[in-house]
Coordinates of C-alpha atoms in Angstrom, one line a residue:
Chain A
X18 CA -48.4 -8.8 -10.6
X19 CA -48.3 -10.2 -14.1
X20 CA -51.1 -7.8 -15.1
X21 CA -49.8 -4.8 -13.1
X22 CA -46.2 -4.3 -13.8
X23 CA -46.1 -0.6 -13.1
X24 CA -44.0 0.7 -10.2
X25 CA -45.7 2.9 -7.6
X26 CA -44.3 6.3 -6.9
X27 CA -41.8 5.3 -4.2
X28 CA -40.5 2.4 -6.2
X29 CA -40.2 4.5 -9.3
X30 CA -38.3 7.1 -7.4
X31 CA -35.9 4.6 -5.9
X32 CA -35.3 2.9 -9.3
X33 CA -34.6 6.2 -11.0
X34 CA -32.4 7.2 -8.1
X35 CA -30.4 4.0 -8.4
X36 CA -30.0 4.5 -12.2
X37 CA -28.9 8.1 -11.7
X38 CA -26.3 7.1 -9.1
X39 CA -24.9 4.4 -11.5
X40 CA -24.7 6.8 -14.4
X41 CA -23.3 9.7 -12.3
X42 CA -20.6 7.5 -10.7
X43 CA -19.7 5.7 -13.9
X44 CA -19.5 8.9 -15.9
X45 CA -17.3 10.6 -13.2
X46 CA -15.0 7.6 -12.7
X47 CA -14.6 7.0 -16.4
X48 CA -13.8 10.6 -17.2
X49 CA -11.2 10.6 -14.4
X50 CA -9.5 7.5 -15.8
X51 CA -9.6 8.9 -19.3
X52 CA -8.4 12.4 -18.4
X53 CA -5.7 11.5 -15.9
X54 CA -4.4 8.2 -17.2
X55 CA -5.6 7.9 -20.8
X56 CA -7.6 4.7 -20.1
X57 CA -11.1 4.1 -21.2
X58 CA -13.6 2.2 -18.9
X59 CA -13.2 -0.8 -21.2
X60 CA -9.4 -0.7 -21.0
X61 CA -9.6 -0.5 -17.2
X62 CA -12.0 -3.4 -17.0
X63 CA -9.7 -5.7 -19.0
X64 CA -6.6 -4.6 -17.1
X65 CA -8.3 -5.2 -13.8
X66 CA -9.4 -8.7 -14.8
X67 CA -6.0 -9.7 -16.1
X68 CA -4.0 -8.2 -13.3
X69 CA -6.1 -10.0 -10.7
X70 CA -5.9 -13.4 -12.4
X71 CA -3.4 -15.7 -10.9
X72 CA -1.2 -15.8 -13.9
X73 CA -1.8 -12.4 -15.6
X74 CA -3.3 -14.3 -18.6
X75 CA -6.8 -15.3 -19.6
X76 CA -8.6 -16.7 -22.6
X77 CA -10.8 -14.2 -24.5
X78 CA -13.9 -16.3 -23.5
X79 CA -13.0 -16.0 -19.8
X80 CA -12.7 -12.3 -20.2
X81 CA -16.1 -12.4 -22.0
X82 CA -17.7 -14.1 -19.0
X83 CA -16.1 -11.7 -16.6
X84 CA -17.1 -8.6 -18.5
X85 CA -20.4 -9.8 -20.1
X86 CA -19.3 -8.2 -23.4
X87 CA -20.4 -9.6 -26.8
X88 CA -17.7 -11.5 -28.7
X89 CA -17.2 -8.9 -31.4
X90 CA -16.8 -6.1 -28.9
X91 CA -14.2 -8.1 -27.0
X92 CA -12.3 -9.0 -30.2
X93 CA -12.2 -5.4 -31.4
X94 CA -11.2 -4.0 -28.1
X95 CA -8.4 -6.5 -27.5
X96 CA -7.0 -5.7 -30.9
X97 CA -6.9 -2.0 -30.0
X98 CA -5.3 -2.7 -26.6
X99 CA -2.7 -4.9 -28.3
X100 CA -1.8 -2.1 -30.8
X101 CA -1.2 0.2 -27.8
X102 CA 1.0 -2.4 -26.1
X103 CA -1.2 -3.0 -23.1
X104 CA -1.8 -6.7 -23.8
X105 CA -0.5 -9.3 -26.2
X106 CA -2.0 -12.4 -27.6
X107 CA 0.0 -15.7 -27.2
X108 CA -1.2 -18.4 -29.5
X109 CA -0.6 -21.6 -27.5
X110 CA -3.6 -22.6 -29.5
X111 CA -4.1 -20.9 -32.8
X112 CA -7.9 -20.5 -32.4
X113 CA -8.0 -19.5 -28.8
X114 CA -4.9 -17.4 -28.0
X115 CA -4.2 -16.4 -24.4
X116 CA -4.5 -12.7 -23.6
X117 CA -1.4 -11.7 -21.6
X118 CA -0.9 -8.5 -19.6
X119 CA 2.3 -6.8 -20.8
X120 CA 4.7 -4.9 -18.6
X121 CA 3.2 -1.8 -20.0
X122 CA -0.3 -2.9 -19.2
X123 CA 0.7 -3.8 -15.7
X124 CA 2.4 -0.4 -15.3
X125 CA -0.8 1.3 -16.6
X126 CA -3.1 -0.4 -14.0
X127 CA -0.6 0.2 -11.2
X128 CA -0.4 3.9 -12.1
X129 CA -4.2 4.5 -11.9
X130 CA -5.4 2.1 -9.3
X131 CA -4.7 4.2 -6.1
X132 CA -6.3 7.3 -7.6
X133 CA -9.3 5.3 -8.7
X134 CA -9.7 3.6 -5.4
X135 CA -9.5 7.0 -3.7
X136 CA -12.4 8.2 -5.8
X137 CA -14.5 5.1 -5.1
X138 CA -13.9 5.5 -1.4
X139 CA -14.6 9.2 -1.3
X140 CA -17.7 9.1 -3.5
X141 CA -19.3 5.8 -2.7
X142 CA -17.8 3.8 0.2
X143 CA -17.5 6.6 2.7
X144 CA -20.9 8.1 1.7
X145 CA -22.7 4.8 2.3
X146 CA -20.8 3.8 5.4
X147 CA -20.0 0.3 6.5
X148 CA -23.5 -1.0 7.3
X149 CA -25.3 0.3 4.3
X150 CA -22.4 -0.8 2.1
X151 CA -22.5 -4.4 3.3
X152 CA -26.3 -4.4 3.0
X153 CA -26.0 -3.2 -0.6
X154 CA -23.5 -5.9 -1.4
X155 CA -25.9 -8.5 -0.1
X156 CA -28.8 -7.1 -2.0
X157 CA -26.7 -7.0 -5.1
X158 CA -25.9 -10.7 -4.7
X159 CA -29.6 -11.5 -4.5
X160 CA -30.4 -9.5 -7.6
X161 CA -27.7 -11.2 -9.6
X162 CA -29.0 -14.6 -8.4
X163 CA -32.5 -13.6 -9.5
X164 CA -31.4 -12.6 -13.0
X165 CA -29.5 -15.9 -13.3
X166 CA -32.6 -17.9 -12.1
X167 CA -34.7 -16.0 -14.6
X168 CA -32.3 -16.8 -17.4
X169 CA -32.2 -20.5 -16.5
X170 CA -36.0 -20.6 -16.4
X171 CA -37.0 -18.5 -19.3
X172 CA -34.2 -18.5 -21.8
X173 CA -33.6 -21.5 -24.1
X174 CA -29.9 -22.4 -24.4
X175 CA -29.7 -21.1 -28.0
X176 CA -30.6 -17.5 -27.0
X177 CA -28.9 -17.5 -23.5
X178 CA -26.1 -15.3 -24.7
X179 CA -28.7 -12.7 -25.8
X180 CA -30.9 -13.0 -22.7
Chain B
X91 CA -7.3 8.4 4.2
X92 CA -5.6 10.5 1.5
X93 CA -2.6 8.2 1.9
X94 CA -4.6 5.0 2.1
X95 CA -7.1 4.8 -0.6
X96 CA -7.4 1.0 -0.7
X97 CA -10.7 -0.7 0.1
X98 CA -10.7 -3.4 2.8
X99 CA -12.0 -6.8 1.9
X100 CA -15.6 -6.2 2.9
X101 CA -15.7 -2.8 1.1
X102 CA -14.1 -4.3 -2.0
X103 CA -16.6 -7.2 -2.0
X104 CA -19.5 -4.8 -1.7
X105 CA -18.2 -2.5 -4.4
X106 CA -17.6 -5.4 -6.8
X107 CA -21.0 -6.8 -5.9
X108 CA -22.6 -3.5 -6.7
X109 CA -20.8 -3.3 -10.1
X110 CA -21.7 -6.8 -11.0
X111 CA -25.4 -6.1 -10.2
X112 CA -25.4 -3.0 -12.3
X113 CA -23.8 -4.8 -15.2
X114 CA -25.9 -7.9 -14.9
X115 CA -29.2 -6.0 -14.7
X116 CA -28.2 -3.6 -17.5
X117 CA -27.1 -6.3 -19.8
X118 CA -30.3 -8.3 -19.2
X119 CA -32.7 -5.4 -19.5
X120 CA -30.9 -4.1 -22.6
X121 CA -30.9 -7.4 -24.4
X122 CA -34.6 -7.8 -23.6
X123 CA -35.5 -4.4 -25.1
X124 CA -33.3 -5.1 -28.2
X125 CA -34.6 -8.6 -28.8
X126 CA -38.3 -8.1 -28.1
X127 CA -38.7 -4.5 -29.2
X128 CA -35.8 -3.6 -31.5
X129 CA -34.7 -0.8 -29.2
X130 CA -31.2 -0.1 -27.9
X131 CA -30.6 1.1 -24.4
X132 CA -29.8 4.5 -25.9
X133 CA -33.0 4.6 -27.9
X134 CA -35.0 3.7 -24.8
X135 CA -33.3 6.4 -22.7
X136 CA -34.1 9.1 -25.3
X137 CA -37.7 7.9 -25.7
X138 CA -38.3 7.8 -21.9
X139 CA -37.0 11.4 -21.5
X140 CA -39.1 12.8 -24.4
X141 CA -42.3 10.9 -23.4
X142 CA -42.1 12.1 -19.9
X143 CA -41.4 15.7 -20.7
X144 CA -44.5 17.9 -20.5
X145 CA -44.6 18.6 -24.2
X146 CA -42.9 15.6 -25.8
X147 CA -40.2 17.9 -27.0
X148 CA -36.8 18.9 -25.6
X149 CA -33.6 20.6 -26.8
X150 CA -30.6 18.4 -27.5
X151 CA -28.7 20.1 -24.6
X152 CA -31.6 19.2 -22.2
X153 CA -31.4 15.6 -23.3
X154 CA -27.6 15.9 -22.8
X155 CA -28.1 17.0 -19.2
X156 CA -30.6 14.2 -18.6
X157 CA -28.5 11.4 -20.1
X158 CA -25.0 12.8 -19.3
X159 CA -23.9 11.8 -22.9
X160 CA -21.2 13.7 -24.7
X161 CA -22.4 16.1 -27.4
X162 CA -21.1 14.1 -30.3
X163 CA -22.7 10.9 -29.1
X164 CA -26.1 12.7 -28.7
X165 CA -25.8 14.2 -32.1
X166 CA -25.1 10.9 -33.8
X167 CA -27.7 9.0 -31.9
X168 CA -30.4 11.5 -32.6
X169 CA -29.6 11.4 -36.3
X170 CA -30.0 7.6 -36.3
X171 CA -33.3 7.8 -34.4
X172 CA -34.6 10.5 -36.8
X173 CA -33.8 8.2 -39.8
X174 CA -35.8 5.4 -38.1
X175 CA -38.8 7.8 -37.6
X176 CA -38.7 7.7 -33.8
X177 CA -38.0 11.4 -33.4
X178 CA -37.9 14.5 -35.7
X179 CA -36.0 17.7 -35.4
X180 CA -38.0 20.9 -35.5
X181 CA -35.9 24.0 -36.3
X182 CA -37.7 26.8 -34.4
X183 CA -34.1 28.0 -34.0
X184 CA -31.8 26.8 -36.7
X185 CA -28.9 26.2 -34.4
X186 CA -30.8 24.6 -31.6
X187 CA -33.7 22.6 -33.0
X188 CA -36.2 20.9 -30.8
X189 CA -36.2 17.2 -30.6
X190 CA -39.8 16.0 -31.0
X191 CA -41.2 12.5 -30.2
X192 CA -43.1 11.2 -33.3
X193 CA -46.2 9.1 -33.2
X194 CA -44.0 6.2 -34.1
X195 CA -41.6 7.0 -31.2
X196 CA -44.5 7.2 -28.8
X197 CA -45.9 3.9 -30.0
X198 CA -42.4 2.3 -29.6
X199 CA -42.1 3.4 -25.9
X200 CA -45.7 2.5 -25.1
X201 CA -45.2 -1.0 -26.6
X202 CA -42.1 -1.8 -24.5
X203 CA -42.8 0.0 -21.3
X204 CA -45.0 -2.6 -19.5
X205 CA -42.7 -5.5 -20.3
X206 CA -39.7 -3.4 -19.2
X207 CA -41.4 -2.4 -16.0
X208 CA -42.3 -6.0 -15.3
X209 CA -38.7 -7.1 -15.6
X210 CA -37.6 -4.2 -13.3
X211 CA -40.2 -5.3 -10.7
X212 CA -39.3 -9.0 -10.9
X213 CA -35.5 -8.7 -10.9
X214 CA -34.9 -5.6 -8.7
X215 CA -37.9 -4.1 -6.9
X216 CA -39.4 -7.3 -5.5
X217 CA -36.0 -8.8 -4.7
X218 CA -35.0 -5.8 -2.6
X219 CA -38.4 -5.2 -1.1
X220 CA -39.8 -1.9 0.0
X221 CA -37.5 -1.0 2.9
X222 CA -34.2 -1.8 1.2
X223 CA -35.4 -0.2 -2.0
X224 CA -36.3 3.1 -0.3
X225 CA -33.0 3.0 1.6
X226 CA -31.1 2.4 -1.6
X227 CA -32.9 5.4 -3.2
X228 CA -31.8 7.6 -0.3
X229 CA -28.2 6.4 -0.5
X230 CA -28.2 7.0 -4.2
X231 CA -29.2 10.6 -3.7
X232 CA -26.4 11.1 -1.2
X233 CA -23.8 9.6 -3.7
X234 CA -25.0 11.8 -6.5
X235 CA -24.8 14.9 -4.2
X236 CA -21.3 13.9 -3.2
X237 CA -20.2 13.6 -6.8
X238 CA -21.7 17.0 -7.6
X239 CA -20.0 18.5 -4.5
X240 CA -16.7 17.0 -5.6
X241 CA -17.1 18.5 -9.1
X242 CA -17.9 21.9 -7.8
X243 CA -14.9 21.9 -5.5
X244 CA -12.3 20.2 -7.7
X245 CA -13.2 20.8 -11.3
X246 CA -12.5 24.2 -12.8
X247 CA -15.4 25.3 -15.1
X248 CA -13.5 24.7 -18.3
X249 CA -13.2 21.0 -17.7
X250 CA -16.5 20.5 -15.8
X251 CA -18.0 18.7 -18.8
X252 CA -15.1 16.1 -18.6
X253 CA -15.1 15.7 -14.9

C-alpha cells in the first residue's frame, strides 16, 4: 500500500462524492446564515461553542481546540466579533482573557438556531435516515481517532500544531 | 417537523461527529499539503480541476461551478496563482480568458498527488472499508440532490448564487 496510494475508481468516486457533499452542504448552510441572520460560518461556530459551554465563557485556546483554527485567525476573528458586540473579552488574567458571550451574542445564536437546525434536518438528517446517520457518526469517530493516532505517531511535538 | 426542527440526541451526536470528521480531515490534509508541498487547499483544488480537464484549460466560471467559490475569491486566487507561475491566463476572449495549467503547475500537482492520495487512503478509505465507503458515496449523492432540489424550489433565480 505504501507503494500504491492511488484510489480505485469506486474509492475515488466515493471520496469525491463525500467532498462534494461537504462543500455543497457547507456552502448552502453558510449562505443561509449569512443572508438571513448576518452571521458568517466563523461567527456561528464561535457562538455555538460559547453558548454550549457551561458558563458562556471560554479561554481563546479552548476555542482554538474546539475549532482547530490557527491562533492568528482566532485572534482576528474574536476582535471583529467584539467590535460587533457579539462577545467581550474579560481580563481576569491580562495575557489570557476569557471570551464571554454577550446578551447580543446569545440573542444572535438563539435567533438563527431553529432555522439552521431545520435546514440540517431537511438536507442531511432526513435524507440519510436514522440507521445511515448513526453508522456515519460511528465511522466519523473512527476517522477522527485514526487522524489522532497518525499525529501521535508521525508528528514530533514541535510541529503538532501544523500536522 | 416544520414546528420541531431540533435534532434528538442521536441525530445531534451524528451530525456533530460528521462535522468534526470533516474539519479534522480537512485540517490535517491541508496542513500536509502546505507543509510538504507549499500548496494551500485552494491551490490544490484549482490544480486538480485543471489537471483533470481534458485540455488542461478551463474558463474561470467553469472553475467557479466546480469549486462553488464566489467570483471575487476566484479572481483573487487565480491572480495569486498566476504570479507564482502555477497557471496563466490566455485571452482568446478579452473578457473571459481561459485559465491554463502551466508546466510548473502540472509539476506541482504531480509532486503532491501520490502523498495526498496515500493520506486519504490511510485516514479515510481504509478506515471506512469498501462497503461503508460506497454507502457513504451514495448517501452523499442523495444529500447533494436534496440541496439542489431545495434551491430549485426555494431560491428565486436572482439569489440562486447566494443560496
